[in-house]
Tab-separated table of C-alpha atoms in Angstrom:
chain	number	residue	atom	x	y	z
W	1	UNK	CA	0.301	-0.078	0.052
W	2	UNK	CA	1.640	3.572	-1.303
W	3	UNK	CA	2.918	5.411	2.040
W	4	UNK	CA	2.709	8.770	-0.033
W	5	UNK	CA	0.436	10.343	-2.878
W	6	UNK	CA	1.822	8.184	-5.788
W	7	UNK	CA	2.820	4.756	-6.424
W	8	UNK	CA	6.482	3.468	-6.279
W	9	UNK	CA	6.440	-0.126	-6.798
W	10	UNK	CA	4.699	-2.000	-9.896
W	11	UNK	CA	4.439	-5.438	-10.597
W	12	UNK	CA	4.449	-6.916	-14.338
W	13	UNK	CA	2.844	-9.961	-15.508
W	14	UNK	CA	4.197	-10.527	-18.884
W	15	UNK	CA	7.439	-7.945	-18.230
W	16	UNK	CA	8.880	-9.711	-21.159
W	17	UNK	CA	6.425	-9.969	-23.976
W	18	UNK	CA	6.898	-9.160	-27.380
W	19	UNK	CA	3.635	-6.578	-27.325
W	20	UNK	CA	4.157	-6.253	-23.701
W	21	UNK	CA	7.300	-4.988	-23.089
W	22	UNK	CA	7.284	-1.761	-23.949
W	23	UNK	CA	4.659	-1.176	-20.498
W	24	UNK	CA	7.627	-2.269	-19.068
W	25	UNK	CA	10.378	-0.310	-21.223
W	26	UNK	CA	8.253	3.105	-20.323
W	27	UNK	CA	7.531	2.428	-16.396
W	28	UNK	CA	11.276	1.830	-16.300
W	29	UNK	CA	11.655	5.113	-18.415
W	30	UNK	CA	9.822	7.280	-16.696
W	31	UNK	CA	11.785	7.218	-13.899
W	32	UNK	CA	8.857	6.813	-11.298
W	33	UNK	CA	8.832	3.815	-10.496
W	34	UNK	CA	10.696	0.299	-8.981
W	35	UNK	CA	9.273	-2.493	-11.203
W	36	UNK	CA	9.021	-6.105	-10.291
W	37	UNK	CA	8.749	-8.842	-13.426
W	38	UNK	CA	6.808	-11.520	-12.296
W	39	UNK	CA	8.072	-14.818	-13.818
W	40	UNK	CA	7.247	-18.565	-13.602
W	41	UNK	CA	10.344	-20.347	-11.172
W	42	UNK	CA	12.857	-20.700	-14.207
W	43	UNK	CA	11.542	-18.958	-17.440
W	44	UNK	CA	13.966	-17.659	-20.089
W	45	UNK	CA	12.472	-15.060	-20.604
W	46	UNK	CA	14.646	-11.949	-21.511
W	47	UNK	CA	13.596	-9.304	-19.331
W	48	UNK	CA	15.085	-5.611	-19.699
W	49	UNK	CA	17.337	-4.279	-17.539
W	50	UNK	CA	16.560	-2.163	-14.840
W	51	UNK	CA	13.447	-4.884	-12.816
W	52	UNK	CA	13.870	-7.163	-10.229
W	53	UNK	CA	12.759	-10.620	-10.738
W	54	UNK	CA	10.286	-12.401	-8.442
W	55	UNK	CA	10.134	-15.403	-9.571
W	56	UNK	CA	6.705	-17.406	-8.648
W	57	UNK	CA	5.307	-20.987	-8.646
W	58	UNK	CA	1.238	-20.850	-9.951
W	59	UNK	CA	0.443	-23.373	-8.257
W	60	UNK	CA	1.367	-21.713	-5.069
W	61	UNK	CA	-0.620	-19.263	-3.224
W	62	UNK	CA	1.851	-18.719	-0.662
W	63	UNK	CA	4.523	-18.227	-3.760
W	64	UNK	CA	2.690	-15.330	-5.320
W	65	UNK	CA	1.352	-14.022	-2.668
W	66	UNK	CA	4.519	-13.538	-1.066
W	67	UNK	CA	5.874	-11.998	-4.497
W	68	UNK	CA	3.376	-9.105	-4.417
W	69	UNK	CA	3.545	-8.123	-1.201
W	70	UNK	CA	5.064	-4.286	-1.060
W	71	UNK	CA	3.721	-4.005	-4.330
W	72	UNK	CA	1.506	-0.588	-5.150
W	73	UNK	CA	0.555	-1.691	-8.935
W	74	UNK	CA	0.312	-4.300	-10.262
W	75	UNK	CA	0.002	-4.600	-13.928
W	76	UNK	CA	-1.275	-7.941	-15.477
W	77	UNK	CA	-0.453	-8.975	-18.959
W	78	UNK	CA	-1.296	-12.440	-20.443
W	79	UNK	CA	-1.575	-13.772	-23.547
W	80	UNK	CA	-4.993	-15.789	-24.471
W	81	UNK	CA	-3.118	-19.049	-23.737
W	82	UNK	CA	-2.144	-18.535	-20.204
W	83	UNK	CA	-5.092	-16.254	-19.161
W	84	UNK	CA	-6.621	-18.685	-16.591
W	85	UNK	CA	-3.554	-17.402	-14.367
W	86	UNK	CA	-4.877	-14.353	-14.091
W	87	UNK	CA	-7.324	-15.455	-11.584
W	88	UNK	CA	-4.757	-17.210	-9.098
W	89	UNK	CA	-2.970	-13.656	-9.396
W	90	UNK	CA	-5.935	-11.662	-8.498
W	91	UNK	CA	-6.529	-13.789	-5.361
W	92	UNK	CA	-3.012	-13.238	-4.421
W	93	UNK	CA	-3.123	-9.578	-5.247
W	94	UNK	CA	-5.755	-8.994	-2.347
W	95	UNK	CA	-4.842	-10.652	-0.179
W	96	UNK	CA	-1.039	-8.741	-0.697
W	97	UNK	CA	-3.104	-5.519	-0.247
W	98	UNK	CA	-1.468	-4.208	-3.807
W	99	UNK	CA	-3.668	-1.219	-3.728
W	100	UNK	CA	-4.434	-0.605	-8.003
W	101	UNK	CA	-4.366	-3.638	-9.833
W	102	UNK	CA	-4.331	-3.034	-14.038
W	103	UNK	CA	-6.430	-7.112	-14.920
W	104	UNK	CA	-6.256	-8.231	-18.597
W	105	UNK	CA	-8.371	-5.803	-19.912
W	106	UNK	CA	-5.811	-5.090	-23.643
W	107	UNK	CA	-8.102	-4.684	-26.931
W	108	UNK	CA	-11.219	-4.302	-27.294
W	109	UNK	CA	-14.361	-2.204	-25.404
W	110	UNK	CA	-15.514	-5.434	-23.208
W	111	UNK	CA	-18.064	-3.226	-21.550
W	112	UNK	CA	-19.929	-3.307	-24.835
W	113	UNK	CA	-22.175	-6.113	-23.412
W	114	UNK	CA	-23.294	-7.546	-27.050
W	115	UNK	CA	-19.348	-7.267	-28.285
W	116	UNK	CA	-18.355	-9.894	-25.235
W	117	UNK	CA	-21.694	-12.159	-25.788
W	118	UNK	CA	-20.932	-12.075	-29.690
W	119	UNK	CA	-17.056	-13.133	-29.427
W	120	UNK	CA	-17.271	-15.334	-25.780
W	121	UNK	CA	-13.378	-15.449	-25.731
W	122	UNK	CA	-13.729	-11.787	-24.437
W	123	UNK	CA	-15.748	-12.881	-21.187
W	124	UNK	CA	-12.811	-14.149	-20.052
W	125	UNK	CA	-11.254	-10.771	-20.027
W	126	UNK	CA	-14.545	-9.355	-18.287
W	127	UNK	CA	-14.393	-12.041	-15.748
W	128	UNK	CA	-10.742	-10.681	-14.801
W	129	UNK	CA	-13.223	-7.578	-13.335
W	130	UNK	CA	-15.843	-9.511	-11.455
W	131	UNK	CA	-13.263	-11.546	-10.285
W	132	UNK	CA	-11.593	-8.242	-8.826
W	133	UNK	CA	-14.615	-6.917	-7.191
W	134	UNK	CA	-15.234	-10.807	-5.105
W	135	UNK	CA	-11.271	-10.826	-4.000
W	136	UNK	CA	-11.680	-7.391	-3.302
W	137	UNK	CA	-14.718	-7.506	-0.965
W	138	UNK	CA	-13.140	-10.222	1.241
W	139	UNK	CA	-10.829	-7.926	2.787
W	140	UNK	CA	-12.843	-4.863	2.635
W	141	UNK	CA	-11.725	-3.066	-0.943
W	142	UNK	CA	-8.295	-2.369	0.449
W	143	UNK	CA	-7.303	-3.219	-3.466
W	144	UNK	CA	-8.934	-1.485	-6.762
W	145	UNK	CA	-9.543	-1.892	-10.014
W	146	UNK	CA	-8.291	0.189	-13.485
W	147	UNK	CA	-9.382	-1.861	-16.785
W	148	UNK	CA	-7.251	-0.578	-19.618
W	149	UNK	CA	-9.051	-0.964	-23.120
W	150	UNK	CA	-6.890	0.058	-25.688
W	151	UNK	CA	-8.379	-1.832	-29.027
W	152	UNK	CA	-6.125	-3.859	-30.662
W	153	UNK	CA	-2.690	-3.735	-30.869
W	154	UNK	CA	-2.108	-2.309	-34.280
W	155	UNK	CA	1.302	-3.136	-35.400
W	156	UNK	CA	0.537	-6.976	-34.149
W	157	UNK	CA	-2.713	-6.890	-35.902
W	158	UNK	CA	-1.487	-5.410	-38.644
W	159	UNK	CA	1.696	-8.733	-39.012
W	160	UNK	CA	-1.561	-11.341	-39.039
W	161	UNK	CA	-3.846	-11.567	-41.941
W	162	UNK	CA	-7.240	-12.324	-39.643
W	163	UNK	CA	-7.684	-9.122	-37.212
W	164	UNK	CA	-7.534	-6.936	-39.689
W	165	UNK	CA	-9.041	-9.133	-42.648
W	166	UNK	CA	-5.945	-8.233	-44.600
W	167	UNK	CA	-2.351	-10.202	-45.810
W	168	UNK	CA	0.809	-8.114	-45.687
W	169	UNK	CA	2.514	-11.614	-47.023
W	170	UNK	CA	0.215	-12.324	-49.873
W	171	UNK	CA	-1.243	-8.405	-50.669
W	172	UNK	CA	-4.859	-9.665	-50.067
W	173	UNK	CA	-6.996	-7.092	-48.774
W	174	UNK	CA	-10.810	-8.677	-47.046
W	175	UNK	CA	-12.884	-5.303	-46.858
W	176	UNK	CA	-15.875	-6.026	-44.273
W	177	UNK	CA	-19.232	-4.153	-45.504
W	178	UNK	CA	-17.415	-1.196	-47.542
W	179	UNK	CA	-14.160	-1.597	-45.830
W	180	UNK	CA	-15.123	2.019	-43.982
W	181	UNK	CA	-16.036	1.106	-40.453
W	182	UNK	CA	-14.015	2.632	-37.899
W	183	UNK	CA	-12.422	0.921	-34.884
W	184	UNK	CA	-10.142	1.900	-32.611
W	185	UNK	CA	-6.599	0.901	-32.410
W	186	UNK	CA	-2.970	1.414	-30.412
W	187	UNK	CA	0.685	0.913	-30.966
W	188	UNK	CA	2.699	-0.909	-28.451
W	189	UNK	CA	4.677	2.014	-27.574
W	190	UNK	CA	0.877	3.930	-26.632
W	191	UNK	CA	-0.021	1.157	-24.768
W	192	UNK	CA	3.580	1.765	-22.899
W	193	UNK	CA	3.286	5.441	-22.651
W	194	UNK	CA	-0.289	5.221	-21.464
W	195	UNK	CA	0.031	2.844	-18.128
W	196	UNK	CA	3.370	4.692	-17.213
W	197	UNK	CA	0.928	8.295	-17.547
W	198	UNK	CA	-2.097	6.897	-15.389
W	199	UNK	CA	-0.180	5.193	-12.646
W	200	UNK	CA	2.323	8.053	-12.408
W	201	UNK	CA	-0.993	10.637	-11.596
W	202	UNK	CA	-1.212	10.930	-8.019
W	203	UNK	CA	-3.324	9.276	-6.444
W	204	UNK	CA	-5.709	11.333	-4.223
W	205	UNK	CA	-6.257	15.068	-6.293
W	206	UNK	CA	-4.163	17.350	-5.961
W	207	UNK	CA	-3.985	21.147	-6.575
W	208	UNK	CA	-7.947	21.272	-6.803
W	209	UNK	CA	-7.310	18.980	-9.950
W	210	UNK	CA	-10.315	15.766	-9.463
W	211	UNK	CA	-10.299	14.908	-13.278
W	212	UNK	CA	-5.533	13.917	-13.154
W	213	UNK	CA	-5.731	11.222	-10.246
W	214	UNK	CA	-6.486	7.504	-9.790
W	215	UNK	CA	-8.973	8.140	-7.287
W	216	UNK	CA	-10.932	9.356	-10.380
W	217	UNK	CA	-10.739	6.097	-12.017
W	218	UNK	CA	-11.143	3.416	-8.778
W	219	UNK	CA	-13.053	0.832	-10.074
W	220	UNK	CA	-13.572	1.895	-13.434
W	221	UNK	CA	-12.788	0.482	-17.297
W	222	UNK	CA	-10.581	3.381	-19.334
W	223	UNK	CA	-9.869	4.199	-22.485
W	224	UNK	CA	-6.711	5.062	-24.543
W	225	UNK	CA	-5.498	4.836	-28.696
W	226	UNK	CA	-4.071	5.604	-31.086
W	227	UNK	CA	-5.983	5.721	-33.941
W	228	UNK	CA	-8.937	5.259	-35.018
W	229	UNK	CA	-9.756	3.490	-38.403
W	230	UNK	CA	-11.324	1.898	-41.181
W	231	UNK	CA	-9.935	-1.045	-42.674
W	232	UNK	CA	-9.342	0.869	-46.276
W	233	UNK	CA	-7.405	4.142	-44.154
W	234	UNK	CA	-5.571	0.885	-43.076
W	235	UNK	CA	-5.381	-0.581	-46.932
W	236	UNK	CA	-4.136	3.037	-47.832
W	237	UNK	CA	-1.694	3.664	-45.338
W	238	UNK	CA	-0.009	0.592	-46.682
W	239	UNK	CA	-0.055	1.841	-50.455
W	240	UNK	CA	1.873	4.576	-49.427
W	241	UNK	CA	4.357	2.345	-46.526
W	242	UNK	CA	5.160	-0.080	-49.808
W	243	UNK	CA	4.997	1.994	-52.724
W	244	UNK	CA	2.316	-0.349	-54.193
W	245	UNK	CA	-0.674	0.546	-56.334
W	246	UNK	CA	-4.176	-1.128	-55.148
W	247	UNK	CA	-4.098	-3.469	-58.603
W	248	UNK	CA	-1.240	-5.776	-56.619
W	249	UNK	CA	-3.414	-6.724	-54.462
W	250	UNK	CA	-6.531	-8.848	-54.694
W	251	UNK	CA	-9.183	-7.266	-52.761
W	252	UNK	CA	-13.383	-8.901	-52.133
W	253	UNK	CA	-15.868	-7.200	-50.432
W	254	UNK	CA	-18.009	-9.637	-47.743
W	255	UNK	CA	-20.941	-9.049	-45.164
W	256	UNK	CA	-19.166	-8.881	-41.684
W	257	UNK	CA	-22.549	-10.488	-40.873
W	258	UNK	CA	-21.832	-13.068	-43.488
W	259	UNK	CA	-18.649	-13.481	-41.894
W	260	UNK	CA	-19.266	-13.612	-38.430
W	261	UNK	CA	-22.312	-16.019	-39.252
W	262	UNK	CA	-20.049	-18.723	-41.196
W	263	UNK	CA	-17.683	-18.413	-38.525
W	264	UNK	CA	-20.016	-19.368	-36.091
W	265	UNK	CA	-21.662	-22.350	-38.476
W	266	UNK	CA	-17.998	-23.417	-38.586
W	267	UNK	CA	-17.204	-23.748	-34.912
W	268	UNK	CA	-19.990	-26.546	-35.076
W	269	UNK	CA	-17.176	-28.674	-37.412
W	270	UNK	CA	-14.258	-27.254	-35.486
W	271	UNK	CA	-13.114	-24.867	-38.681
W	272	UNK	CA	-11.124	-22.568	-36.446
W	273	UNK	CA	-10.166	-20.329	-38.935
W	274	UNK	CA	-13.846	-19.487	-39.713
W	275	UNK	CA	-14.346	-19.223	-36.416
W	276	UNK	CA	-11.248	-15.951	-35.646
W	277	UNK	CA	-12.630	-14.509	-38.885
W	278	UNK	CA	-16.279	-14.164	-37.408
W	279	UNK	CA	-14.472	-12.742	-34.100
W	280	UNK	CA	-12.494	-10.417	-36.240
W	281	UNK	CA	-15.678	-9.387	-38.768
W	282	UNK	CA	-17.490	-9.157	-35.435
W	283	UNK	CA	-14.923	-5.707	-34.130
W	284	UNK	CA	-15.454	-3.951	-37.593
W	285	UNK	CA	-19.898	-4.166	-37.025
W	286	UNK	CA	-21.188	-0.804	-38.001
W	287	UNK	CA	-22.659	-0.681	-34.781
W	288	UNK	CA	-20.123	1.069	-32.870
W	289	UNK	CA	-18.633	-1.237	-31.037
W	290	UNK	CA	-15.271	-1.365	-32.051
W	291	UNK	CA	-15.398	2.391	-32.202
W	292	UNK	CA	-14.870	3.586	-28.372
W	293	UNK	CA	-13.810	6.773	-29.001
W	294	UNK	CA	-16.658	8.169	-30.221
W	295	UNK	CA	-18.402	5.661	-28.042
W	296	UNK	CA	-16.676	6.347	-24.966
W	297	UNK	CA	-14.137	8.666	-25.340
W	298	UNK	CA	-10.194	8.365	-23.690
W	299	UNK	CA	-8.168	9.181	-21.537
W	300	UNK	CA	-5.419	10.969	-24.135
W	301	UNK	CA	-5.890	14.550	-23.384
W	302	UNK	CA	-5.451	13.660	-19.636
W	303	UNK	CA	-2.343	11.341	-19.504
W	304	UNK	CA	-0.549	13.662	-22.305
W	305	UNK	CA	-0.202	10.449	-24.774
W	306	UNK	CA	0.857	12.431	-28.520
W	307	UNK	CA	-1.210	11.770	-31.544
W	308	UNK	CA	1.049	9.016	-33.609
W	309	UNK	CA	1.673	8.594	-36.962
W	310	UNK	CA	-0.574	5.709	-39.056
W	311	UNK	CA	2.313	5.248	-41.670
W	312	UNK	CA	4.528	4.971	-38.718
W	313	UNK	CA	3.142	2.457	-37.339
W	314	UNK	CA	2.220	0.422	-40.451
W	315	UNK	CA	5.429	0.647	-41.689
W	316	UNK	CA	6.840	-1.266	-38.657
W	317	UNK	CA	4.313	-4.187	-39.234
W	318	UNK	CA	5.418	-3.911	-42.772
W	319	UNK	CA	8.861	-4.087	-41.950
W	320	UNK	CA	8.296	-6.955	-39.456
W	321	UNK	CA	6.570	-9.525	-41.939
W	322	UNK	CA	9.675	-8.782	-44.281
W	323	UNK	CA	11.485	-9.638	-41.408
W	324	UNK	CA	9.286	-13.068	-40.960
W	325	UNK	CA	10.076	-13.986	-44.762
W	326	UNK	CA	14.025	-13.697	-45.199
């Protein structure tokens, strides 16, 4: 529990991951925090210099509690394959009296009930918030959560052929409906900056500023992003970055709802490719569920996050795909 009006000790789960490392780098680079990486015993993950390493056994509750004692905040960044471990972390953090927990909420808007219902893997993420409430209540709500919604991680999503319906390697673009539906997305760097800026806020208001303090966001979902873009916006950025013409690509358009329906049918016979295409298309429904910037607003201005260059982010993804092909 912090003894001053600011957070000093931050534990990060997933500190060495390719997508998550920018969070750790930004926390360290701010100079405000002592950062501890929570890792599995004998993990071989390469961690940023400057972090303290705490090895844990996820099957040993006491091990987790011990590692989290004296931490002011816990940032959980788990992959979909390890997300089941989040419950253990939340339970241990509550017992260790960690004051602020950022559960695994990175992605599309899990506060949108229809989206979570249709893309049911998001339910696991949404469950993390309820688990926080349940565990915190056991200890008189001394802990609080802040769920940070970022939309899809832009560079990573563009290197896959599913998330945006665009295949950089094969030069194929599958536009959902007319390709003009906009969704909110974030770069790796913006997520890192956002987390560091959020945890760098005073805990209680200072100087009468009630908008820029952690208590303002206690047990709430907050939103940050880099861009709110359509598939067409992304495709045009690719053309600018690569110098390609549209004629160099194979393009087609399909109904987002039809792709989703086909995905749900595919689930019945184990066609996981169709399922994943369906989930991706669902985020692009024209109901605004993927566009949290217009639906919810963002904390970008409050956290003084910079405006970014779309082509620069696209270029990073293009170069990553080229490296993989070499």
